[in-house]
Amino acid sequence: MSRPGPVLVLNAGSSSLKYAIIDPASGDRALTGLAERLGTTDATMTLSVEGRDAESPELVHGTHHEAVSAILEVARDLPPSMRPVGVGHRIVHGGERFTESVVVSESVEAAIRALSPLAPLHNPPALEGVDAVRAVWPELAQVAVFDSAFHHTMPARAYRYAVPTEWYTGLAVRRYGFHGTSVRYVSERAARLLGRPPEDLALVVAHLG
């Protein structure tokens, strides 16, 4: 089996964008950086290539789309072994539809957009990233990883609030659970360190931010 290539990981916040090109086999990072104050004229980017500070692209319009486009242009100039073969997008809200990571298609993109009222500050910027990748580097595969997916096995008694039923059926008001990507990693890592199967553990996971 051939060794998987590097992956560009994009984590879009309401006014920020964290990014890295990661080798999934070794965990090494060919490129890392952060864009901040997006959505304003004061938007900035930082960029590091193999741990060394590099010249950061200038953001004229300060949008998530522009920031992702700039990252991809830098990535094109990397040595072939460091260029991404795919892109992973952290999507905050997958609603009840998305219970695992999926390849981005037109229908997936439309569904994420339809779920934007549940995460109005996060889903739209993530979709800007999807659109930017398609425009700049259309041959790259794109995968959506949902922050809410980890918690989808909660029983109804845990996710239903004590509110009128029509709030749930009509407005999708329920507990979804967030930061699932972080919680999943921490819980699986703890299980490995303890030498026990995850299903045998009852863990309290603290996500500090």
C-alpha positions as YAML, in Angstrom:
chain: A
units: angstrom
residues:
- id: 1
  name: MET
  ca: [0.00, 0.00, 0.00]
- id: 2
  name: SER
  ca: [1.34, 3.42, -0.94]
- id: 3
  name: ARG
  ca: [2.08, 5.95, 1.77]
- id: 4
  name: PRO
  ca: [-0.65, 8.62, 2.06]
- id: 5
  name: GLY
  ca: [0.37, 12.12, 1.09]
- id: 6
  name: PRO
  ca: [0.18, 15.31, 3.15]
- id: 7
  name: VAL
  ca: [-3.20, 16.82, 3.94]
- id: 8
  name: LEU
  ca: [-4.12, 20.48, 4.28]
- id: 9
  name: VAL
  ca: [-6.25, 20.93, 7.39]
- id: 10
  name: LEU
  ca: [-8.42, 24.06, 7.63]
- id: 11
  name: ASN
  ca: [-10.13, 25.15, 10.84]
- id: 12
  name: ALA
  ca: [-12.30, 28.18, 10.12]
- id: 13
  name: GLY
  ca: [-13.54, 30.29, 13.02]
- id: 14
  name: SER
  ca: [-15.85, 33.26, 12.84]
- id: 15
  name: SER
  ca: [-12.94, 35.69, 12.33]
- id: 16
  name: SER
  ca: [-9.93, 33.39, 12.15]
- id: 17
  name: LEU
  ca: [-8.46, 30.51, 10.19]
- id: 18
  name: LYS
  ca: [-5.97, 27.98, 11.55]
- id: 19
  name: TYR
  ca: [-4.23, 25.86, 8.96]
- id: 20
  name: ALA
  ca: [-1.53, 23.25, 8.57]
- id: 21
  name: ILE
  ca: [-0.21, 20.78, 6.03]
- id: 22
  name: ILE
  ca: [0.26, 17.56, 7.97]
- id: 23
  name: ASP
  ca: [1.82, 14.23, 7.07]
- id: 24
  name: PRO
  ca: [-0.80, 11.77, 8.41]
- id: 25
  name: ALA
  ca: [1.79, 9.02, 8.85]
- id: 26
  name: SER
  ca: [4.36, 10.96, 10.88]
- id: 27
  name: GLY
  ca: [2.40, 13.96, 12.13]
- id: 28
  name: ASP
  ca: [5.09, 16.27, 10.73]
- id: 29
  name: ARG
  ca: [3.87, 19.70, 9.65]
- id: 30
  name: ALA
  ca: [5.22, 21.11, 6.43]
- id: 31
  name: LEU
  ca: [3.32, 24.37, 6.83]
- id: 32
  name: THR
  ca: [1.40, 26.00, 9.66]
- id: 33
  name: GLY
  ca: [-0.18, 29.36, 10.21]
- id: 34
  name: LEU
  ca: [-3.00, 31.52, 11.44]
- id: 35
  name: ALA
  ca: [-5.15, 34.21, 9.86]
- id: 36
  name: GLU
  ca: [-6.80, 36.60, 12.29]
- id: 37
  name: ARG
  ca: [-9.31, 39.46, 12.28]
- id: 38
  name: LEU
  ca: [-10.88, 38.12, 9.10]
- id: 39
  name: GLY
  ca: [-13.89, 40.10, 8.00]
- id: 40
  name: THR
  ca: [-12.10, 43.38, 8.74]
- id: 41
  name: THR
  ca: [-9.59, 45.58, 6.96]
- id: 42
  name: ASP
  ca: [-7.04, 44.70, 9.67]
- id: 43
  name: ALA
  ca: [-6.85, 41.01, 8.75]
- id: 44
  name: THR
  ca: [-3.39, 39.44, 8.98]
- id: 45
  name: MET
  ca: [-1.74, 36.09, 8.34]
- id: 46
  name: THR
  ca: [1.27, 34.30, 9.82]
- id: 47
  name: LEU
  ca: [3.04, 31.48, 8.03]
- id: 48
  name: SER
  ca: [5.68, 28.94, 9.00]
- id: 49
  name: VAL
  ca: [7.29, 26.42, 6.64]
- id: 50
  name: GLU
  ca: [8.95, 23.44, 8.34]
- id: 51
  name: GLY
  ca: [9.09, 25.37, 11.59]
- id: 52
  name: ARG
  ca: [10.68, 28.49, 10.12]
- id: 53
  name: ASP
  ca: [8.84, 31.80, 9.76]
- id: 54
  name: ALA
  ca: [8.11, 32.65, 6.14]
- id: 55
  name: GLU
  ca: [6.86, 35.72, 4.34]
- id: 56
  name: SER
  ca: [3.14, 35.93, 4.96]
- id: 57
  name: PRO
  ca: [0.69, 36.75, 2.17]
- id: 58
  name: GLU
  ca: [-1.01, 40.13, 2.34]
- id: 59
  name: LEU
  ca: [-4.78, 40.08, 2.72]
- id: 60
  name: VAL
  ca: [-6.42, 42.86, 0.75]
- id: 61
  name: HIS
  ca: [-10.06, 41.98, 1.33]
- id: 62
  name: GLY
  ca: [-9.69, 40.09, 4.61]
- id: 63
  name: THR
  ca: [-12.04, 37.21, 3.75]
- id: 64
  name: HIS
  ca: [-11.76, 33.51, 4.57]
- id: 65
  name: HIS
  ca: [-11.88, 32.83, 0.84]
- id: 66
  name: GLU
  ca: [-8.89, 35.07, 0.22]
- id: 67
  name: ALA
  ca: [-6.93, 33.53, 3.11]
- id: 68
  name: VAL
  ca: [-7.47, 29.97, 1.86]
- id: 69
  name: SER
  ca: [-6.55, 31.01, -1.68]
- id: 70
  name: ALA
  ca: [-3.30, 32.50, -0.37]
- id: 71
  name: ILE
  ca: [-2.46, 29.29, 1.53]
- id: 72
  name: LEU
  ca: [-2.99, 27.20, -1.59]
- id: 73
  name: GLU
  ca: [-0.74, 29.43, -3.68]
- id: 74
  name: VAL
  ca: [2.03, 29.01, -1.10]
- id: 75
  name: ALA
  ca: [1.43, 25.25, -1.05]
- id: 76
  name: ARG
  ca: [1.90, 25.06, -4.82]
- id: 77
  name: ASP
  ca: [5.48, 26.27, -4.41]
- id: 78
  name: LEU
  ca: [6.40, 23.62, -1.84]
- id: 79
  name: PRO
  ca: [8.49, 20.60, -2.88]
- id: 80
  name: PRO
  ca: [6.28, 17.86, -4.39]
- id: 81
  name: SER
  ca: [6.60, 15.66, -1.29]
- id: 82
  name: MET
  ca: [5.15, 18.47, 0.87]
- id: 83
  name: ARG
  ca: [2.21, 19.46, -1.34]
- id: 84
  name: PRO
  ca: [-1.22, 18.37, -0.10]
- id: 85
  name: VAL
  ca: [-3.13, 15.60, -1.83]
- id: 86
  name: GLY
  ca: [-6.36, 16.51, -0.08]
- id: 87
  name: VAL
  ca: [-8.04, 19.02, 2.22]
- id: 88
  name: GLY
  ca: [-9.84, 18.42, 5.50]
- id: 89
  name: HIS
  ca: [-12.31, 21.05, 6.70]
- id: 90
  name: ARG
  ca: [-13.41, 21.24, 10.32]
- id: 91
  name: ILE
  ca: [-17.14, 21.99, 10.13]
- id: 92
  name: VAL
  ca: [-18.72, 23.06, 13.41]
- id: 93
  name: HIS
  ca: [-22.28, 21.90, 12.77]
- id: 94
  name: GLY
  ca: [-23.52, 18.80, 11.00]
- id: 95
  name: GLY
  ca: [-26.94, 18.79, 12.62]
- id: 96
  name: GLU
  ca: [-28.60, 15.39, 12.80]
- id: 97
  name: ARG
  ca: [-27.68, 14.54, 9.22]
- id: 98
  name: PHE
  ca: [-23.90, 14.13, 9.48]
- id: 99
  name: THR
  ca: [-22.71, 11.55, 11.97]
- id: 100
  name: GLU
  ca: [-19.28, 10.95, 10.41]
- id: 101
  name: SER
  ca: [-16.78, 12.60, 8.08]
- id: 102
  name: VAL
  ca: [-17.81, 12.77, 4.42]
- id: 103
  name: VAL
  ca: [-16.31, 13.66, 1.05]
- id: 104
  name: VAL
  ca: [-17.57, 17.09, 0.00]
- id: 105
  name: SER
  ca: [-20.02, 16.96, -2.88]
- id: 106
  name: GLU
  ca: [-22.60, 19.41, -4.15]
- id: 107
  name: SER
  ca: [-25.29, 17.83, -1.98]
- id: 108
  name: VAL
  ca: [-23.04, 17.82, 1.10]
- id: 109
  name: GLU
  ca: [-22.15, 21.45, 0.55]
- id: 110
  name: ALA
  ca: [-25.82, 22.36, 0.16]
- id: 111
  name: ALA
  ca: [-26.67, 20.53, 3.38]
- id: 112
  name: ILE
  ca: [-23.91, 22.30, 5.33]
- id: 113
  name: ARG
  ca: [-25.21, 25.61, 4.01]
- id: 114
  name: ALA
  ca: [-28.76, 24.69, 5.06]
- id: 115
  name: LEU
  ca: [-27.45, 23.99, 8.58]
- id: 116
  name: SER
  ca: [-25.85, 27.44, 8.83]
- id: 117
  name: PRO
  ca: [-28.66, 28.85, 11.03]
- id: 118
  name: LEU
  ca: [-27.42, 26.43, 13.73]
- id: 119
  name: ALA
  ca: [-23.87, 27.81, 13.46]
- id: 120
  name: PRO
  ca: [-24.15, 31.14, 11.63]
- id: 121
  name: LEU
  ca: [-20.65, 32.35, 12.56]
- id: 122
  name: HIS
  ca: [-18.83, 29.15, 11.61]
- id: 123
  name: ASN
  ca: [-20.46, 27.11, 8.83]
- id: 124
  name: PRO
  ca: [-20.44, 29.94, 6.24]
- id: 125
  name: PRO
  ca: [-16.69, 30.70, 6.65]
- id: 126
  name: ALA
  ca: [-15.92, 26.99, 6.34]
- id: 127
  name: LEU
  ca: [-17.87, 26.91, 3.08]
- id: 128
  name: GLU
  ca: [-15.81, 29.85, 1.83]
- id: 129
  name: GLY
  ca: [-12.80, 27.58, 2.29]
- id: 130
  name: VAL
  ca: [-14.45, 24.79, 0.31]
- id: 131
  name: ASP
  ca: [-15.21, 27.22, -2.51]
- id: 132
  name: ALA
  ca: [-11.67, 28.64, -2.48]
- id: 133
  name: VAL
  ca: [-10.09, 25.19, -2.78]
- id: 134
  name: ARG
  ca: [-12.38, 24.34, -5.69]
- id: 135
  name: ALA
  ca: [-11.48, 27.60, -7.45]
- id: 136
  name: VAL
  ca: [-7.70, 27.45, -6.95]
- id: 137
  name: TRP
  ca: [-6.92, 23.72, -6.86]
- id: 138
  name: PRO
  ca: [-10.00, 21.84, -8.10]
- id: 139
  name: GLU
  ca: [-8.30, 18.44, -8.33]
- id: 140
  name: LEU
  ca: [-7.76, 18.28, -4.55]
- id: 141
  name: ALA
  ca: [-10.17, 15.97, -2.74]
- id: 142
  name: GLN
  ca: [-12.06, 17.69, 0.08]
- id: 143
  name: VAL
  ca: [-13.45, 16.09, 3.23]
- id: 144
  name: ALA
  ca: [-15.76, 17.63, 5.83]
- id: 145
  name: VAL
  ca: [-15.11, 16.65, 9.46]
- id: 146
  name: PHE
  ca: [-17.98, 17.57, 11.75]
- id: 147
  name: ASP
  ca: [-17.46, 18.82, 15.28]
- id: 148
  name: SER
  ca: [-20.91, 17.62, 16.30]
- id: 149
  name: ALA
  ca: [-20.57, 14.09, 14.85]
- id: 150
  name: PHE
  ca: [-18.77, 12.53, 17.84]
- id: 151
  name: HIS
  ca: [-21.78, 13.07, 20.10]
- id: 152
  name: HIS
  ca: [-24.44, 11.63, 17.79]
- id: 153
  name: THR
  ca: [-24.92, 8.49, 19.93]
- id: 154
  name: MET
  ca: [-26.45, 10.48, 22.80]
- id: 155
  name: PRO
  ca: [-29.88, 9.06, 23.69]
- id: 156
  name: ALA
  ca: [-32.93, 11.28, 23.36]
- id: 157
  name: ARG
  ca: [-33.15, 11.69, 27.13]
- id: 158
  name: ALA
  ca: [-29.72, 13.37, 26.97]
- id: 159
  name: TYR
  ca: [-30.16, 15.58, 23.91]
- id: 160
  name: ARG
  ca: [-33.76, 16.71, 24.25]
- id: 161
  name: TYR
  ca: [-34.32, 19.93, 26.19]
- id: 162
  name: ALA
  ca: [-37.39, 20.53, 28.32]
- id: 163
  name: VAL
  ca: [-38.95, 22.75, 25.66]
- id: 164
  name: PRO
  ca: [-42.03, 22.40, 23.43]
- id: 165
  name: THR
  ca: [-41.73, 19.51, 20.96]
- id: 166
  name: GLU
  ca: [-42.25, 21.82, 18.00]
- id: 167
  name: TRP
  ca: [-39.01, 23.62, 18.88]
- id: 168
  name: TYR
  ca: [-37.23, 20.35, 18.17]
- id: 169
  name: THR
  ca: [-39.27, 19.19, 15.20]
- id: 170
  name: GLY
  ca: [-39.52, 22.59, 13.54]
- id: 171
  name: LEU
  ca: [-36.40, 24.47, 14.65]
- id: 172
  name: ALA
  ca: [-33.97, 21.61, 15.44]
- id: 173
  name: VAL
  ca: [-33.49, 22.87, 19.01]
- id: 174
  name: ARG
  ca: [-31.64, 20.11, 20.90]
- id: 175
  name: ARG
  ca: [-28.29, 19.40, 22.50]
- id: 176
  name: TYR
  ca: [-25.74, 18.47, 19.82]
- id: 177
  name: GLY
  ca: [-22.41, 18.50, 21.64]
- id: 178
  name: PHE
  ca: [-19.39, 20.30, 20.22]
- id: 179
  name: HIS
  ca: [-15.61, 20.14, 20.02]
- id: 180
  name: GLY
  ca: [-16.12, 16.49, 19.15]
- id: 181
  name: THR
  ca: [-12.88, 16.25, 17.18]
- id: 182
  name: SER
  ca: [-10.95, 17.29, 20.27]
- id: 183
  name: VAL
  ca: [-12.96, 15.09, 22.63]
- id: 184
  name: ARG
  ca: [-12.52, 12.08, 20.36]
- id: 185
  name: TYR
  ca: [-8.75, 12.53, 20.16]
- id: 186
  name: VAL
  ca: [-8.33, 13.06, 23.90]
- id: 187
  name: SER
  ca: [-10.51, 10.09, 24.85]
- id: 188
  name: GLU
  ca: [-8.82, 7.74, 22.36]
- id: 189
  name: ARG
  ca: [-5.37, 8.92, 23.39]
- id: 190
  name: ALA
  ca: [-6.22, 8.44, 27.07]
- id: 191
  name: ALA
  ca: [-7.40, 4.90, 26.33]
- id: 192
  name: ARG
  ca: [-4.12, 4.08, 24.58]
- id: 193
  name: LEU
  ca: [-2.06, 5.49, 27.44]
- id: 194
  name: LEU
  ca: [-4.10, 3.50, 29.96]
- id: 195
  name: GLY
  ca: [-3.89, 0.37, 27.84]
- id: 196
  name: ARG
  ca: [-7.66, -0.15, 27.95]
- id: 197
  name: PRO
  ca: [-10.40, -0.23, 25.29]
- id: 198
  name: PRO
  ca: [-12.26, 3.10, 25.02]
- id: 199
  name: GLU
  ca: [-15.61, 1.39, 25.57]
- id: 200
  name: ASP
  ca: [-14.40, 0.21, 29.00]
- id: 201
  name: LEU
  ca: [-13.66, 3.73, 30.20]
- id: 202
  name: ALA
  ca: [-15.84, 6.45, 31.71]
- id: 203
  name: LEU
  ca: [-13.80, 9.62, 31.16]
- id: 204
  name: VAL
  ca: [-14.27, 13.27, 32.02]
- id: 205
  name: VAL
  ca: [-12.69, 15.21, 29.16]
- id: 206
  name: ALA
  ca: [-11.84, 18.88, 29.71]
- id: 207
  name: HIS
  ca: [-11.62, 20.95, 26.53]
- id: 208
  name: LEU
  ca: [-9.76, 24.11, 27.53]
- id: 209
  name: GLY
  ca: [-9.73, 27.04, 25.15]
...
